[in-house]
């Protein structure tokens, strides 16, 4: 994998003959090594395309999955990982991929890419699903309805990053250091501290929290590439994040801090620690994760010099013209968010994981 995130606008031009029609089939566990070899060699693959994520989704959320491959001449020419979500909030649908930022079709030829979308659409109808959601970076299928409501934020990495940072950002990092905040990096040994911060911050935002087991599964599946970073004040965790290394990209898909300590800038120390570790690993891009343009998290990421990369979530098999909205800006969430912010933390941590599995 060259970058860890898709950047193509469309499937590449096919080099196969017109008579070499793609054949779509469901991949089984016996195909895992072949699947991962295809993903590793594809320049636009993301870490989430890897086979191991299938087990993470199934064990963490209980959703079934179908991983499709298109073959030409007996060789894999395209892959599409799909997770079947049965949501009491949003209905029944297939998505690639839920709970993470990327997924969708990964193809060597437009013929195989189209064959996978057609197969996924037929599968969704057979199973009574409402649609298929494909979380692409670049636009891949111009004929499909698309939502462009999110961007991801990329920061180019190189040696000498400190001098490249905005002076205000450097001052905030220094403030955190002068406030005697400390940073730890580790794996499952830091999970309790990470989850303590993450769960409380999600409650304060009015968002149901993932189960602790989800992060345990991620760390177990990628012990050398998924790392936890915890910022402490007098031993107590006040900010924490999970970084995920894929190809030449390090992503921070989940991070939180406790708002009462925001004046000490723990988030700045957290991300600076991630940047230093990423540069040491020769990473080329820090992916801050997806944001809504001009929202608070978008502005935080922008101050580091991160640049927006538009995301394109494409939809197949829709019965009408209305594109699904599963995000917290959906009006049906407004009252629930306000109520959830007042929920006792113990209750939020107990009930939240049961709810969030229905909000991919």
XYZ file of C-alpha atoms in Angstrom:
360
model
C 0.000 0.000 0.000
C 1.418 3.309 -1.033
C -0.558 5.783 1.045
C -3.089 4.034 3.259
C -5.919 6.107 1.751
C -7.656 6.005 -1.599
C -6.893 8.915 -3.892
C -8.169 7.692 -7.241
C -11.149 9.384 -8.876
C -12.162 6.241 -10.754
C -11.067 2.631 -11.249
C -7.945 2.366 -13.398
C -8.098 1.505 -17.061
C -8.313 -2.210 -17.737
C -5.454 -3.987 -19.488
C -7.466 -7.184 -19.906
C -9.203 -8.251 -23.083
C -12.890 -7.589 -23.618
C -13.641 -11.335 -23.468
C -11.999 -11.708 -20.047
C -15.208 -10.935 -18.159
C -14.953 -10.597 -14.363
C -16.386 -13.383 -12.245
C -17.652 -12.312 -8.819
C -17.608 -14.651 -5.844
C -17.718 -14.497 -2.054
C -14.322 -14.791 -0.399
C -13.845 -17.283 2.428
C -11.261 -17.485 5.198
C -9.111 -19.671 2.950
C -8.724 -16.667 0.623
C -7.499 -14.292 3.353
C -3.823 -14.397 2.346
C -4.677 -13.899 -1.338
C -7.015 -11.045 -0.438
C -4.371 -9.292 1.659
C -1.733 -9.757 -1.027
C -4.011 -7.970 -3.515
C -4.693 -5.164 -1.018
C -1.000 -4.769 -0.166
C -0.104 -4.386 -3.850
C -2.840 -1.891 -4.699
C -1.697 1.756 -4.646
C -5.065 3.066 -3.438
C -5.765 0.545 -0.695
C -6.562 1.562 2.852
C -5.688 -0.357 5.973
C -9.391 -1.029 6.478
C -9.476 -3.150 3.317
C -7.359 -5.779 5.066
C -8.991 -9.088 5.935
C -8.413 -8.773 9.685
C -10.992 -5.992 9.961
C -13.702 -8.501 9.066
C -13.146 -10.289 12.354
C -12.968 -6.992 14.251
C -16.415 -5.941 12.972
C -17.991 -9.332 13.564
C -16.599 -9.850 17.069
C -17.166 -6.264 18.207
C -20.616 -5.523 16.803
C -22.096 -8.860 15.819
C -22.801 -7.743 12.251
C -22.524 -10.279 9.465
C -20.276 -9.595 6.505
C -19.742 -10.573 2.892
C -16.374 -10.007 1.285
C -16.660 -10.062 -2.515
C -13.893 -10.597 -5.063
C -13.954 -10.200 -8.837
C -11.594 -12.527 -10.688
C -10.192 -12.347 -14.196
C -8.160 -15.214 -15.485
C -8.411 -16.811 -12.069
C -6.661 -13.884 -10.359
C -8.240 -11.306 -8.052
C -8.903 -8.128 -10.022
C -11.040 -6.287 -7.452
C -12.303 -6.598 -3.887
C -15.228 -5.170 -1.964
C -15.589 -5.766 1.794
C -19.213 -5.438 2.914
C -20.752 -5.450 6.382
C -24.476 -6.057 6.805
C -25.961 -3.625 9.298
C -29.383 -4.216 10.821
C -30.119 -0.920 12.536
C -33.290 -0.267 14.493
C -32.604 3.429 13.843
C -31.719 3.499 10.136
C -32.887 0.152 8.809
C -31.150 -2.685 7.029
C -28.284 -2.000 4.593
C -24.829 -3.033 3.397
C -21.899 -0.707 3.961
C -18.200 -0.634 3.124
C -17.174 0.015 5.731
C -19.015 0.912 8.948
C -17.523 2.676 11.991
C -14.361 3.660 10.061
C -13.528 6.342 7.512
C -12.732 4.324 4.402
C -13.708 1.256 2.434
C -15.470 0.644 -0.844
C -14.336 -0.893 -4.114
C -10.653 -1.552 -4.728
C -10.124 -2.517 -8.366
C -7.562 -2.875 -11.122
C -10.117 -2.417 -13.884
C -13.417 -0.539 -14.341
C -15.080 -3.757 -15.525
C -14.351 -5.529 -12.262
C -15.282 -2.464 -10.223
C -18.671 -2.279 -11.921
C -19.181 -6.024 -11.556
C -18.681 -5.745 -7.787
C -21.160 -2.881 -7.459
C -23.728 -4.817 -9.493
C -23.157 -7.911 -7.352
C -23.432 -5.895 -4.127
C -26.673 -4.303 -5.350
C -28.139 -7.713 -6.208
C -27.038 -9.053 -2.821
C -28.679 -6.134 -1.026
C -31.974 -6.797 -2.787
C -31.824 -10.504 -2.036
C -31.329 -9.754 1.657
C -33.971 -7.044 1.800
C -31.505 -4.178 2.327
C -32.363 -0.577 1.573
C -29.085 0.284 -0.158
C -25.341 -0.219 -0.396
C -23.071 2.497 1.010
C -19.534 2.768 -0.405
C -17.133 4.989 1.552
C -14.709 6.132 -1.127
C -12.202 8.952 -1.101
C -12.162 9.894 -4.787
C -15.350 9.663 -6.843
C -15.448 6.195 -8.453
C -18.888 5.813 -9.997
C -20.281 8.949 -11.610
C -23.676 7.316 -12.149
C -24.259 6.695 -8.429
C -25.778 9.180 -5.973
C -23.120 10.644 -3.709
C -22.729 12.546 -0.428
C -19.772 14.876 -0.075
C -20.510 16.035 3.457
C -17.129 15.150 4.984
C -13.437 15.665 4.402
C -10.404 13.985 5.844
C -7.459 16.120 6.940
C -3.945 15.239 5.768
C -0.686 16.649 7.072
C 2.444 15.969 5.012
C 5.228 14.677 7.266
C 8.977 15.196 7.011
C 11.968 15.751 9.231
C 12.050 19.143 10.922
C 8.291 19.186 11.614
C 8.695 21.445 14.638
C 9.892 24.348 12.506
C 7.049 23.804 10.046
C 4.344 24.164 12.692
C 2.503 27.422 13.202
C 3.981 29.425 16.078
C 0.694 29.329 17.983
C 0.660 25.532 17.806
C 4.239 25.353 19.077
C 3.337 27.633 21.982
C 0.394 25.399 22.901
C 2.622 22.321 22.885
C 5.112 24.127 25.119
C 2.284 25.150 27.444
C 1.243 21.524 27.847
C 4.835 20.512 28.585
C 5.277 23.341 31.108
C 2.050 22.235 32.800
C 3.796 18.976 33.700
C 1.638 16.890 31.386
C 3.226 13.582 30.446
C 2.718 11.274 27.458
C 2.696 7.486 27.274
C 2.521 5.274 24.199
C 1.597 1.621 24.389
C -0.886 -1.077 23.548
C -3.494 -2.952 25.560
C -1.763 -1.895 28.785
C -3.157 1.606 28.232
C -6.655 0.567 27.195
C -8.283 1.345 30.549
C -6.816 4.853 30.613
C -7.760 5.483 26.978
C -11.312 4.265 27.463
C -11.788 6.298 30.635
C -11.182 9.492 28.657
C -12.891 8.387 25.442
C -16.103 7.185 27.103
C -16.543 10.324 29.163
C -15.868 12.628 26.229
C -18.385 10.785 24.043
C -21.026 11.162 26.752
C -20.248 14.876 27.026
C -20.675 15.216 23.255
C -24.024 13.434 23.403
C -22.765 10.436 21.418
C -23.124 6.753 22.398
C -19.725 5.191 23.019
C -18.201 2.130 21.384
C -17.698 -0.834 23.676
C -14.284 -1.217 25.246
C -14.062 -4.571 23.477
C -14.027 -2.849 20.066
C -10.723 -1.166 20.836
C -9.404 -4.345 22.419
C -10.169 -6.167 19.174
C -8.400 -3.501 17.087
C -5.298 -3.671 19.273
C -5.284 -7.471 19.162
C -5.690 -7.572 15.374
C -2.919 -5.009 14.736
C -0.532 -5.188 17.710
C 2.358 -3.514 15.868
C 0.329 -0.921 13.967
C -2.430 0.190 16.356
C -1.070 2.131 19.321
C -2.612 4.057 22.193
C -1.330 7.449 23.320
C -2.358 8.805 26.725
C -1.674 12.260 28.163
C -1.691 12.419 31.963
C -1.841 15.137 34.576
C -0.512 14.009 37.961
C -1.054 10.437 36.852
C -4.654 10.915 35.747
C -5.493 10.485 32.024
C -6.936 13.674 30.521
C -6.453 13.044 26.776
C -6.031 9.889 24.728
C -6.013 8.652 21.166
C -5.578 5.556 19.034
C -3.190 5.747 16.078
C -3.271 3.261 13.212
C -0.298 2.811 10.881
C -1.077 1.690 7.334
C 1.465 1.888 4.520
C 3.034 5.330 4.668
C 0.101 6.855 6.537
C -0.565 7.152 10.254
C -4.204 7.838 11.074
C -5.808 8.950 14.338
C -9.379 7.695 13.934
C -10.317 8.031 17.622
C -9.112 10.687 20.055
C -10.624 12.529 23.007
C -9.778 14.897 25.827
C -11.534 16.072 28.973
C -12.867 19.556 28.408
C -12.078 20.861 31.906
C -8.367 20.563 31.075
C -8.525 22.132 27.605
C -6.708 25.246 28.852
C -3.592 23.087 29.375
C -3.629 22.002 25.692
C -3.392 18.226 26.239
C -4.696 17.588 22.704
C -1.748 19.486 21.253
C 0.698 17.388 23.227
C -1.162 14.243 22.155
C -0.942 15.005 18.442
C 2.632 16.242 18.645
C 3.581 12.912 20.217
C 1.813 11.082 17.361
C 3.621 13.244 14.789
C 7.035 12.567 16.329
C 6.380 8.818 16.383
C 5.069 8.872 12.796
C 8.141 10.702 11.500
C 10.361 8.223 13.325
C 8.560 5.432 11.442
C 9.146 7.225 8.115
C 5.447 7.886 7.605
C 4.636 10.444 4.932
C 1.119 11.492 5.941
C -0.694 12.054 9.213
C -4.401 11.482 8.637
C -6.312 13.395 11.312
C -9.538 11.628 10.357
C -12.776 12.922 8.944
C -14.380 16.228 9.840
C -17.235 18.458 8.798
C -15.809 21.482 6.935
C -15.453 24.555 9.174
C -16.569 22.695 12.310
C -14.525 22.821 15.515
C -12.488 19.675 14.845
C -11.835 20.837 11.283
C -10.419 24.126 12.560
C -8.273 22.338 15.159
C -6.742 20.136 12.475
C -6.272 23.040 10.079
C -4.050 24.917 12.528
C -1.472 22.117 12.220
C -1.283 22.750 8.494
C -3.448 19.767 7.555
C -5.202 20.052 4.202
C -8.752 18.840 3.474
C -9.276 15.863 1.169
C -12.946 15.562 0.098
C -14.636 12.217 0.767
C -17.281 10.703 -1.476
C -19.794 8.250 -0.053
C -21.553 6.648 -3.017
C -24.848 4.747 -2.876
C -26.092 1.836 -4.954
C -29.516 0.248 -4.936
C -31.473 3.226 -3.594
C -35.196 2.888 -4.221
C -35.677 6.665 -4.416
C -33.760 9.897 -4.726
C -33.216 10.508 -1.003
C -29.642 9.823 0.105
C -29.419 8.336 3.621
C -28.146 10.516 6.459
C -26.771 8.435 9.310
C -24.820 11.256 10.945
C -25.430 13.213 14.156
C -26.661 16.203 12.129
C -29.744 14.168 11.244
C -32.727 15.971 12.878
C -33.887 12.742 14.554
C -30.733 12.893 16.691
C -31.162 16.381 18.137
C -33.317 15.539 21.138
C -31.392 12.317 21.776
C -28.066 14.174 21.836
C -29.361 16.694 24.364
C -30.693 13.924 26.608
C -27.547 11.815 26.302
C -25.320 14.649 27.531
C -27.197 14.522 30.845
C -26.989 10.746 31.147
C -24.969 9.369 34.122
C -21.646 8.072 32.872
C -22.197 4.531 34.184
C -25.490 4.339 32.294
C -24.001 5.812 29.107
C -21.188 3.253 29.207
C -23.663 0.409 29.735
C -26.288 1.346 27.169
C -24.127 3.225 24.655
C -22.417 0.189 23.067
C -25.817 -1.391 22.413
C -26.985 1.737 20.621
C -23.843 2.629 18.678
C -23.780 -0.692 16.829
C -26.850 0.651 15.003
C -25.092 3.933 14.062
C -22.296 3.005 11.638
